[in-house]
CSV table of C-alpha atoms in Angstrom, one decimal:
chain,number,residue,atom,x,y,z
A,1,ARG,CA,-14.7,-21.0,-10.9
A,2,GLN,CA,-13.1,-24.2,-12.0
A,3,GLY,CA,-9.5,-23.2,-12.3
A,4,TYR,CA,-8.3,-26.6,-13.4
A,5,VAL,CA,-10.8,-26.7,-16.3
A,6,ASP,CA,-9.8,-23.2,-17.3
A,7,LEU,CA,-6.1,-24.3,-17.4
A,8,ILE,CA,-7.0,-27.3,-19.6
A,9,VAL,CA,-9.2,-25.7,-22.2
A,10,ASN,CA,-8.2,-22.0,-22.5
A,11,ASP,CA,-5.0,-21.0,-24.3
A,12,GLY,CA,-2.8,-18.5,-22.5
A,13,VAL,CA,-4.1,-19.1,-19.0
A,14,LYS,CA,-1.1,-21.2,-17.9
A,15,ASP,CA,1.2,-18.6,-19.5
A,16,THR,CA,-0.3,-15.9,-17.2
A,17,PHE,CA,0.7,-17.9,-14.2
A,18,LEU,CA,4.1,-18.7,-15.5
A,19,LYS,CA,4.6,-14.9,-15.8
A,20,ARG,CA,3.3,-14.5,-12.3
A,21,ALA,CA,6.1,-16.9,-11.1
A,22,THR,CA,8.6,-14.8,-13.1
A,23,VAL,CA,7.4,-11.6,-11.4
A,24,LEU,CA,8.0,-13.2,-7.9
A,25,ARG,CA,11.3,-14.8,-8.8
A,26,THR,CA,12.7,-11.6,-10.2
A,27,MET,CA,11.5,-9.6,-7.2
A,28,ARG,CA,13.2,-12.0,-4.8
A,29,ARG,CA,16.4,-12.0,-6.8
A,30,VAL,CA,16.6,-8.2,-6.7
A,31,PHE,CA,16.0,-8.1,-2.9
A,32,ASP,CA,18.4,-11.0,-2.3
A,33,GLU,CA,21.1,-9.4,-4.3
A,34,ALA,CA,20.7,-6.2,-2.3
A,35,GLY,CA,21.3,-8.2,0.8
A,36,TYR,CA,17.8,-8.2,2.3
A,37,THR,CA,16.3,-11.1,4.2
A,38,GLU,CA,13.0,-12.9,3.4
A,39,VAL,CA,11.1,-13.5,6.6
A,40,GLU,CA,7.6,-14.7,7.8
A,41,THR,CA,5.4,-13.0,10.4
A,42,PRO,CA,2.1,-14.1,12.0
A,43,THR,CA,-1.1,-14.3,9.9
A,44,LEU,CA,-3.3,-14.4,13.0
A,45,GLN,CA,-2.9,-11.3,15.1
A,46,SER,CA,-4.4,-10.0,18.3
A,47,ILE,CA,-4.5,-6.5,16.9
A,48,ALA,CA,-5.1,-5.9,13.2
A,49,GLY,CA,-2.6,-3.1,12.5
A,50,GLY,CA,-0.4,-1.6,9.8
A,51,ALA,CA,-3.2,-0.4,7.5
A,52,SER,CA,-6.6,1.2,7.5
A,53,ALA,CA,-8.9,-1.7,6.7
A,54,ARG,CA,-11.8,-3.8,8.0
A,55,PRO,CA,-10.4,-7.1,9.3
A,56,PHE,CA,-11.7,-10.7,9.2
A,57,ILE,CA,-12.3,-11.9,12.8
A,58,THR,CA,-11.8,-15.5,13.9
A,59,HIS,CA,-11.5,-17.3,17.2
A,60,PHE,CA,-8.4,-19.0,18.7
A,61,ASN,CA,-9.9,-21.9,20.7
A,62,ALA,CA,-6.7,-22.9,22.5
A,63,LEU,CA,-6.4,-19.4,24.0
A,64,ASP,CA,-10.2,-18.7,24.0
A,65,GLN,CA,-9.4,-15.4,22.3
A,66,ASP,CA,-10.8,-13.5,19.3
A,67,MET,CA,-8.0,-12.9,16.7
A,68,TYR,CA,-7.8,-11.0,13.4
A,69,MET,CA,-6.5,-12.2,10.1
A,70,ARG,CA,-3.7,-9.8,9.3
A,71,ILE,CA,-4.5,-6.7,7.1
A,72,ALA,CA,-0.7,-5.9,6.7
A,73,THR,CA,2.7,-7.2,7.8
A,74,GLU,CA,4.0,-3.8,8.5
A,75,LEU,CA,4.2,-3.6,12.3
A,76,TYR,CA,5.9,-7.0,12.7
A,77,LEU,CA,8.4,-6.3,10.0
A,78,LYS,CA,9.3,-3.0,11.7
A,79,ARG,CA,9.9,-4.9,14.9
A,80,LEU,CA,12.5,-6.9,13.1
A,81,ILE,CA,14.2,-3.6,12.0
A,82,VAL,CA,14.2,-2.7,15.7
A,83,GLY,CA,15.8,-6.1,16.4
A,84,GLY,CA,18.8,-5.2,14.1
A,85,PHE,CA,18.0,-6.5,10.6
A,86,GLU,CA,19.3,-4.2,7.9
A,87,GLY,CA,16.5,-5.0,5.4
A,88,VAL,CA,13.6,-7.5,5.6
A,89,TYR,CA,10.8,-8.4,3.2
A,90,GLU,CA,7.8,-10.7,3.2
A,91,ILE,CA,5.6,-11.9,0.3
A,92,GLY,CA,2.4,-13.2,1.7
A,93,LYS,CA,-1.4,-13.1,2.0
A,94,ASN,CA,-3.3,-10.3,3.6
A,95,PHE,CA,-7.0,-10.3,4.3
A,96,ARG,CA,-9.3,-7.3,4.2
A,97,ASN,CA,-13.0,-7.9,4.8
A,98,GLU,CA,-14.1,-5.4,2.2
A,99,GLY,CA,-15.6,-5.2,-1.3
A,100,MET,CA,-14.7,-7.2,-4.4
A,101,ASP,CA,-14.3,-5.7,-7.8
A,102,ARG,CA,-12.1,-6.0,-10.8
A,103,THR,CA,-9.0,-4.8,-8.9
A,104,HIS,CA,-9.8,-5.9,-5.3
A,105,ASN,CA,-10.0,-9.3,-3.7
A,106,PRO,CA,-10.5,-9.6,0.1
A,107,GLU,CA,-7.6,-12.2,0.1
A,108,PHE,CA,-4.6,-10.8,-1.7
A,109,THR,CA,-0.9,-11.2,-2.0
A,110,CYS,CA,1.3,-8.3,-0.8
A,111,MET,CA,5.0,-7.7,-0.7
A,112,GLU,CA,6.4,-5.4,2.1
A,113,LEU,CA,10.0,-4.4,2.3
A,114,TYR,CA,11.8,-2.3,5.1
A,115,VAL,CA,15.3,-1.0,4.9
A,116,GLN,CA,17.1,0.8,7.6
A,117,TYR,CA,18.9,4.2,7.1
A,118,LYS,CA,16.9,4.9,3.9
A,119,ASP,CA,14.1,7.4,3.2
A,120,TYR,CA,11.2,7.7,0.7
A,121,ASN,CA,13.4,9.4,-2.0
A,122,TRP,CA,15.7,6.4,-2.0
A,123,MET,CA,12.7,4.1,-2.1
A,124,MET,CA,11.3,5.9,-5.2
A,125,SER,CA,14.5,5.3,-7.1
A,126,PHE,CA,14.7,1.7,-5.9
A,127,THR,CA,11.1,1.0,-6.9
A,128,GLU,CA,11.3,2.3,-10.4
A,129,ASN,CA,14.4,0.3,-11.1
A,130,LEU,CA,12.8,-2.8,-9.6
A,131,LEU,CA,9.7,-2.5,-11.8
A,132,GLU,CA,11.7,-1.8,-14.9
A,133,THR,CA,13.7,-5.0,-14.2
A,134,ILE,CA,10.6,-7.1,-13.6
A,135,CYS,CA,8.8,-5.8,-16.7
A,136,THR,CA,11.9,-6.5,-18.9
A,137,GLU,CA,12.2,-10.0,-17.4
A,138,VAL,CA,8.5,-10.8,-18.1
A,139,ASN,CA,8.0,-9.1,-21.4
A,140,GLY,CA,11.5,-8.8,-22.9
A,141,LYS,CA,11.1,-5.0,-22.8
A,142,PRO,CA,10.3,-2.4,-20.1
A,143,GLU,CA,6.8,-1.7,-21.5
A,144,CYS,CA,3.5,-3.5,-21.9
A,145,MET,CA,0.0,-3.0,-23.3
A,146,ILE,CA,-2.6,-2.5,-20.6
A,147,ASP,CA,-6.3,-1.7,-21.4
A,148,GLY,CA,-5.2,-0.5,-24.8
A,149,ASN,CA,-2.5,1.9,-23.4
A,150,LEU,CA,1.2,1.4,-23.9
A,151,VAL,CA,2.6,1.7,-20.3
A,152,SER,CA,6.3,2.2,-19.9
A,153,PHE,CA,8.0,1.1,-16.7
A,154,LYS,CA,11.4,2.7,-17.8
A,155,ALA,CA,12.8,4.7,-14.9
A,156,PRO,CA,12.5,7.5,-13.9
A,157,TYR,CA,8.8,8.2,-13.2
A,158,ARG,CA,7.1,11.6,-12.6
A,159,ARG,CA,6.9,12.7,-8.9
A,160,LEU,CA,3.9,14.9,-8.0
A,161,PRO,CA,2.7,16.0,-4.6
A,162,ILE,CA,-0.9,15.0,-3.9
A,163,LEU,CA,-2.2,18.5,-3.1
A,164,GLU,CA,-0.7,19.7,-6.4
A,165,ALA,CA,-2.3,16.8,-8.3
A,166,ILE,CA,-5.7,17.8,-6.8
A,167,LYS,CA,-5.1,21.5,-7.7
A,168,GLU,CA,-4.0,20.6,-11.2
A,169,GLU,CA,-7.2,18.5,-11.8
A,170,THR,CA,-9.9,20.5,-9.9
A,171,GLY,CA,-8.5,24.0,-9.5
A,172,TYR,CA,-8.9,23.8,-5.7
A,173,ASP,CA,-5.9,24.4,-3.5
A,174,LEU,CA,-6.5,22.4,-0.3
A,175,GLU,CA,-3.2,23.4,1.4
A,176,GLY,CA,-3.9,24.8,4.9
A,177,LYS,CA,-7.6,24.3,4.6
A,178,SER,CA,-9.7,23.2,7.6
A,179,GLU,CA,-11.7,20.0,7.8
A,180,GLU,CA,-14.9,22.0,7.2
A,181,GLU,CA,-13.5,23.9,4.2
A,182,ILE,CA,-12.4,20.6,2.6
A,183,ARG,CA,-15.8,19.0,3.2
A,184,GLU,CA,-17.4,22.0,1.5
A,185,ILE,CA,-15.0,21.7,-1.5
A,186,ALA,CA,-15.8,17.9,-1.7
A,187,ASN,CA,-19.5,18.6,-1.7
A,188,LYS,CA,-19.0,21.2,-4.5
A,189,LEU,CA,-17.2,18.6,-6.5
A,190,GLY,CA,-20.2,16.3,-6.1
A,191,ILE,CA,-18.4,13.8,-3.7
A,192,GLU,CA,-20.5,12.2,-1.0
A,193,THR,CA,-19.2,12.9,2.5
A,194,ASP,CA,-20.3,12.0,6.0
A,195,GLU,CA,-19.5,13.0,9.6
A,196,THR,CA,-17.1,10.0,10.2
A,197,MET,CA,-14.7,11.4,7.6
A,198,GLY,CA,-11.8,13.4,9.0
A,199,LYS,CA,-9.5,15.7,7.0
A,200,GLY,CA,-7.4,12.8,5.7
A,201,LYS,CA,-10.3,10.7,4.5
A,202,LEU,CA,-11.8,13.7,2.7
A,203,ILE,CA,-8.6,14.5,0.8
A,204,ASP,CA,-8.3,10.8,0.0
A,205,GLU,CA,-11.9,10.8,-1.4
A,206,ILE,CA,-11.3,13.9,-3.5
A,207,PHE,CA,-8.0,12.5,-4.9
A,208,GLY,CA,-9.7,9.1,-5.6
A,209,GLU,CA,-12.7,10.5,-7.4
A,210,THR,CA,-11.1,13.3,-9.4
A,211,CYS,CA,-7.4,12.4,-10.0
A,212,GLU,CA,-6.5,8.7,-9.5
A,213,GLY,CA,-7.9,7.4,-12.7
A,214,LYS,CA,-6.0,9.9,-14.8
A,215,PHE,CA,-2.5,8.5,-14.1
A,216,ILE,CA,-1.9,5.9,-16.8
A,217,GLN,CA,1.9,6.1,-16.9
A,218,PRO,CA,3.7,5.2,-13.6
A,219,THR,CA,3.6,8.3,-11.4
A,220,PHE,CA,4.7,8.8,-7.8
A,221,ILE,CA,2.1,10.8,-5.9
A,222,THR,CA,4.0,12.2,-2.9
A,223,ASP,CA,3.8,14.2,0.4
A,224,TYR,CA,0.4,13.1,1.8
A,225,PRO,CA,-1.2,15.1,4.7
A,226,VAL,CA,-0.4,13.8,8.2
A,227,GLU,CA,-4.0,12.9,8.8
A,228,MET,CA,-3.9,10.3,6.0
A,229,SER,CA,-0.7,8.7,7.1
A,230,PRO,CA,-0.6,7.6,10.8
A,231,LEU,CA,2.6,5.5,10.4
A,232,THR,CA,4.6,8.0,8.4
A,233,LYS,CA,7.4,10.4,9.4
A,234,LYS,CA,6.5,14.1,9.2
A,235,HIS,CA,7.9,15.9,6.1
A,236,ARG,CA,11.4,17.4,6.8
A,237,SER,CA,10.4,20.8,5.2
A,238,LYS,CA,6.6,20.9,4.6
A,239,PRO,CA,4.6,21.4,7.8
A,240,GLY,CA,1.4,19.3,8.0
A,241,LEU,CA,2.6,16.8,5.3
A,242,THR,CA,4.5,13.5,5.5
A,243,GLU,CA,7.2,11.7,3.6
A,244,ARG,CA,5.0,9.2,1.8
A,245,PHE,CA,4.3,8.2,-1.8
A,246,GLU,CA,1.8,6.0,-3.6
A,247,LEU,CA,2.7,4.7,-7.1
A,248,MET,CA,-0.2,5.1,-9.6
A,249,VAL,CA,-0.2,3.0,-12.7
A,250,ASN,CA,-3.1,2.6,-15.2
A,251,GLY,CA,-5.3,4.7,-12.9
A,252,LYS,CA,-4.8,2.5,-9.8
A,253,GLU,CA,-2.5,2.4,-6.8
A,254,LEU,CA,0.2,-0.2,-7.1
A,255,ALA,CA,2.5,0.7,-4.2
A,256,ASN,CA,2.4,2.6,-0.9
A,257,ALA,CA,5.6,3.7,0.8
A,258,TYR,CA,7.0,6.0,3.6
A,259,SER,CA,9.9,7.3,5.4
A,260,GLU,CA,8.8,5.4,8.5
A,261,LEU,CA,7.7,7.1,11.7
A,262,ASN,CA,10.2,6.1,14.3
A,263,ASP,CA,9.4,8.5,17.1
A,264,PRO,CA,7.3,6.6,19.7
A,265,ILE,CA,5.8,9.8,21.2
A,266,ASP,CA,4.6,11.1,17.9
A,267,GLN,CA,3.4,7.5,17.0
A,268,GLU,CA,1.3,7.3,20.2
A,269,GLU,CA,-0.4,10.7,19.4
A,270,ARG,CA,-1.2,9.4,15.9
A,271,PHE,CA,-2.7,6.2,17.3
A,272,ILE,CA,-4.8,8.3,19.7
A,273,GLU,CA,-6.1,10.4,16.8
A,274,GLN,CA,-7.0,7.2,15.0
A,275,MET,CA,-9.0,6.1,18.1
A,276,ARG,CA,-10.9,9.4,17.9
A,277,LEU,CA,-11.8,8.6,14.3
A,278,ALA,CA,-12.9,5.1,15.4
A,279,ASP,CA,-15.2,6.7,18.0
A,280,LYS,CA,-16.7,8.8,15.3
A,281,GLY,CA,-17.6,5.6,13.4
A,282,ASP,CA,-14.7,5.1,11.1
A,283,ASP,CA,-14.5,1.2,11.1
A,284,LYS,CA,-11.2,1.2,9.3
A,285,ALA,CA,-9.3,3.4,11.8
A,286,MET,CA,-6.3,1.8,13.5
A,287,ILE,CA,-6.2,0.4,17.0
A,288,ILE,CA,-3.4,1.3,19.5
A,289,ASP,CA,-0.7,-1.4,19.5
A,290,GLN,CA,1.1,-1.0,22.8
A,291,ASP,CA,3.7,-3.6,22.0
A,292,PHE,CA,4.6,-1.8,18.8
A,293,LEU,CA,5.0,1.5,20.7
A,294,ARG,CA,7.3,-0.4,23.1
A,295,ALA,CA,9.4,-1.6,20.2
A,296,LEU,CA,9.8,2.0,19.0
A,297,GLN,CA,10.8,3.0,22.5
A,298,TYR,CA,13.7,0.5,22.3
A,299,GLY,CA,14.7,2.4,19.1
A,300,MET,CA,14.1,2.0,15.4
A,301,PRO,CA,16.6,3.6,13.1
A,302,PRO,CA,15.4,5.9,10.3
A,303,THR,CA,13.8,3.4,7.9
A,304,SER,CA,12.0,3.4,4.6
A,305,GLY,CA,9.3,0.8,3.8
A,306,ILE,CA,7.1,-0.1,0.9
A,307,GLY,CA,4.1,-2.3,0.1
A,308,ILE,CA,3.4,-3.6,-3.4
A,309,GLY,CA,0.2,-5.4,-4.4
A,310,ILE,CA,1.4,-8.5,-6.2
A,311,ASP,CA,-1.9,-9.4,-7.8
A,312,ARG,CA,-2.2,-5.9,-9.3
A,313,LEU,CA,1.5,-6.0,-10.4
A,314,VAL,CA,0.9,-9.3,-12.2
A,315,MET,CA,-2.3,-7.8,-13.9
A,316,LEU,CA,-0.1,-4.9,-15.2
A,317,MET,CA,2.7,-7.1,-16.4
A,318,THR,CA,0.3,-9.5,-18.2
A,319,GLY,CA,-2.2,-6.9,-19.4
A,320,LYS,CA,-5.1,-8.4,-17.6
A,321,THR,CA,-8.1,-6.3,-16.6
A,322,TYR,CA,-9.6,-8.5,-13.8
A,323,ILE,CA,-7.8,-9.6,-10.7
A,324,GLN,CA,-9.7,-12.9,-11.0
A,325,GLU,CA,-7.6,-13.6,-14.1
A,326,VAL,CA,-4.3,-13.7,-12.1
A,327,LEU,CA,-5.6,-15.9,-9.2
A,328,PHE,CA,-5.7,-19.6,-9.7
A,329,PHE,CA,-8.8,-20.0,-7.5
A,330,PRO,CA,-10.7,-16.8,-7.1
A,331,GLN,CA,-13.7,-16.7,-4.8
């Protein structure tokens, strides 16, 4: 709780934060050399969009208006792609009014990057090279010890579709199953469900409970169902799925990325579906952002985007098990 005392009396604490600075410096260097522009977008937003999360609410006195602390930078960064930037990134704080545990903090640092005329396949290759570079810069080699496991960030990483991962682990094939059938399977697997959970949330719970913790080496989990991915382009060859991946390392999600949805009609339908989930009681469902839809109507080129949790990345690169250990002043 007293970060300054911790720095004075405990060996190695300062070193962790010097390594944190190296992680950020290296990341910026890779992006800058690729020709992408670092930008800043609003922290106070009238609509909390770009992720499924419960926001912090505050009040803007000058406008006499309730505002949200941002839960993601996504929708503003995509507006800049609409505006003609080739590639933009932002490293900044996000706020999610949710639980705290050893890998979650309600105030956390996230990097989001968007690049026009790319897709999620390109982004997988770019990401594994980025992480190999960062790990080598921090540790002198592309591997590190985490929770007693030797984790290698050397590219390439395994790529595994989420429904295949679930089938591999549980024996159940969820492809083409209805919401009710999936709920039944979740119950058989001993996973608690309730009526507010749609198909996407159920698949997410099944994956989280049965698979996520098993991926120690970096693994791209790909091709998420459309219900789980309201901002993601539909898969070019697999109906009902999207072009999305999450990168799992040491049993936790480190990155989330898509081929971005750039069809305003499809996007509006996805937002409406999110509102239906909100009406059912899902307090993390997205709100319709009319201005973002208008931006897409002006025209967004095919784009790929990614978000990487910086605090979790620093934990991995320094072998720390608690997120509090990589924050100067944790709550």
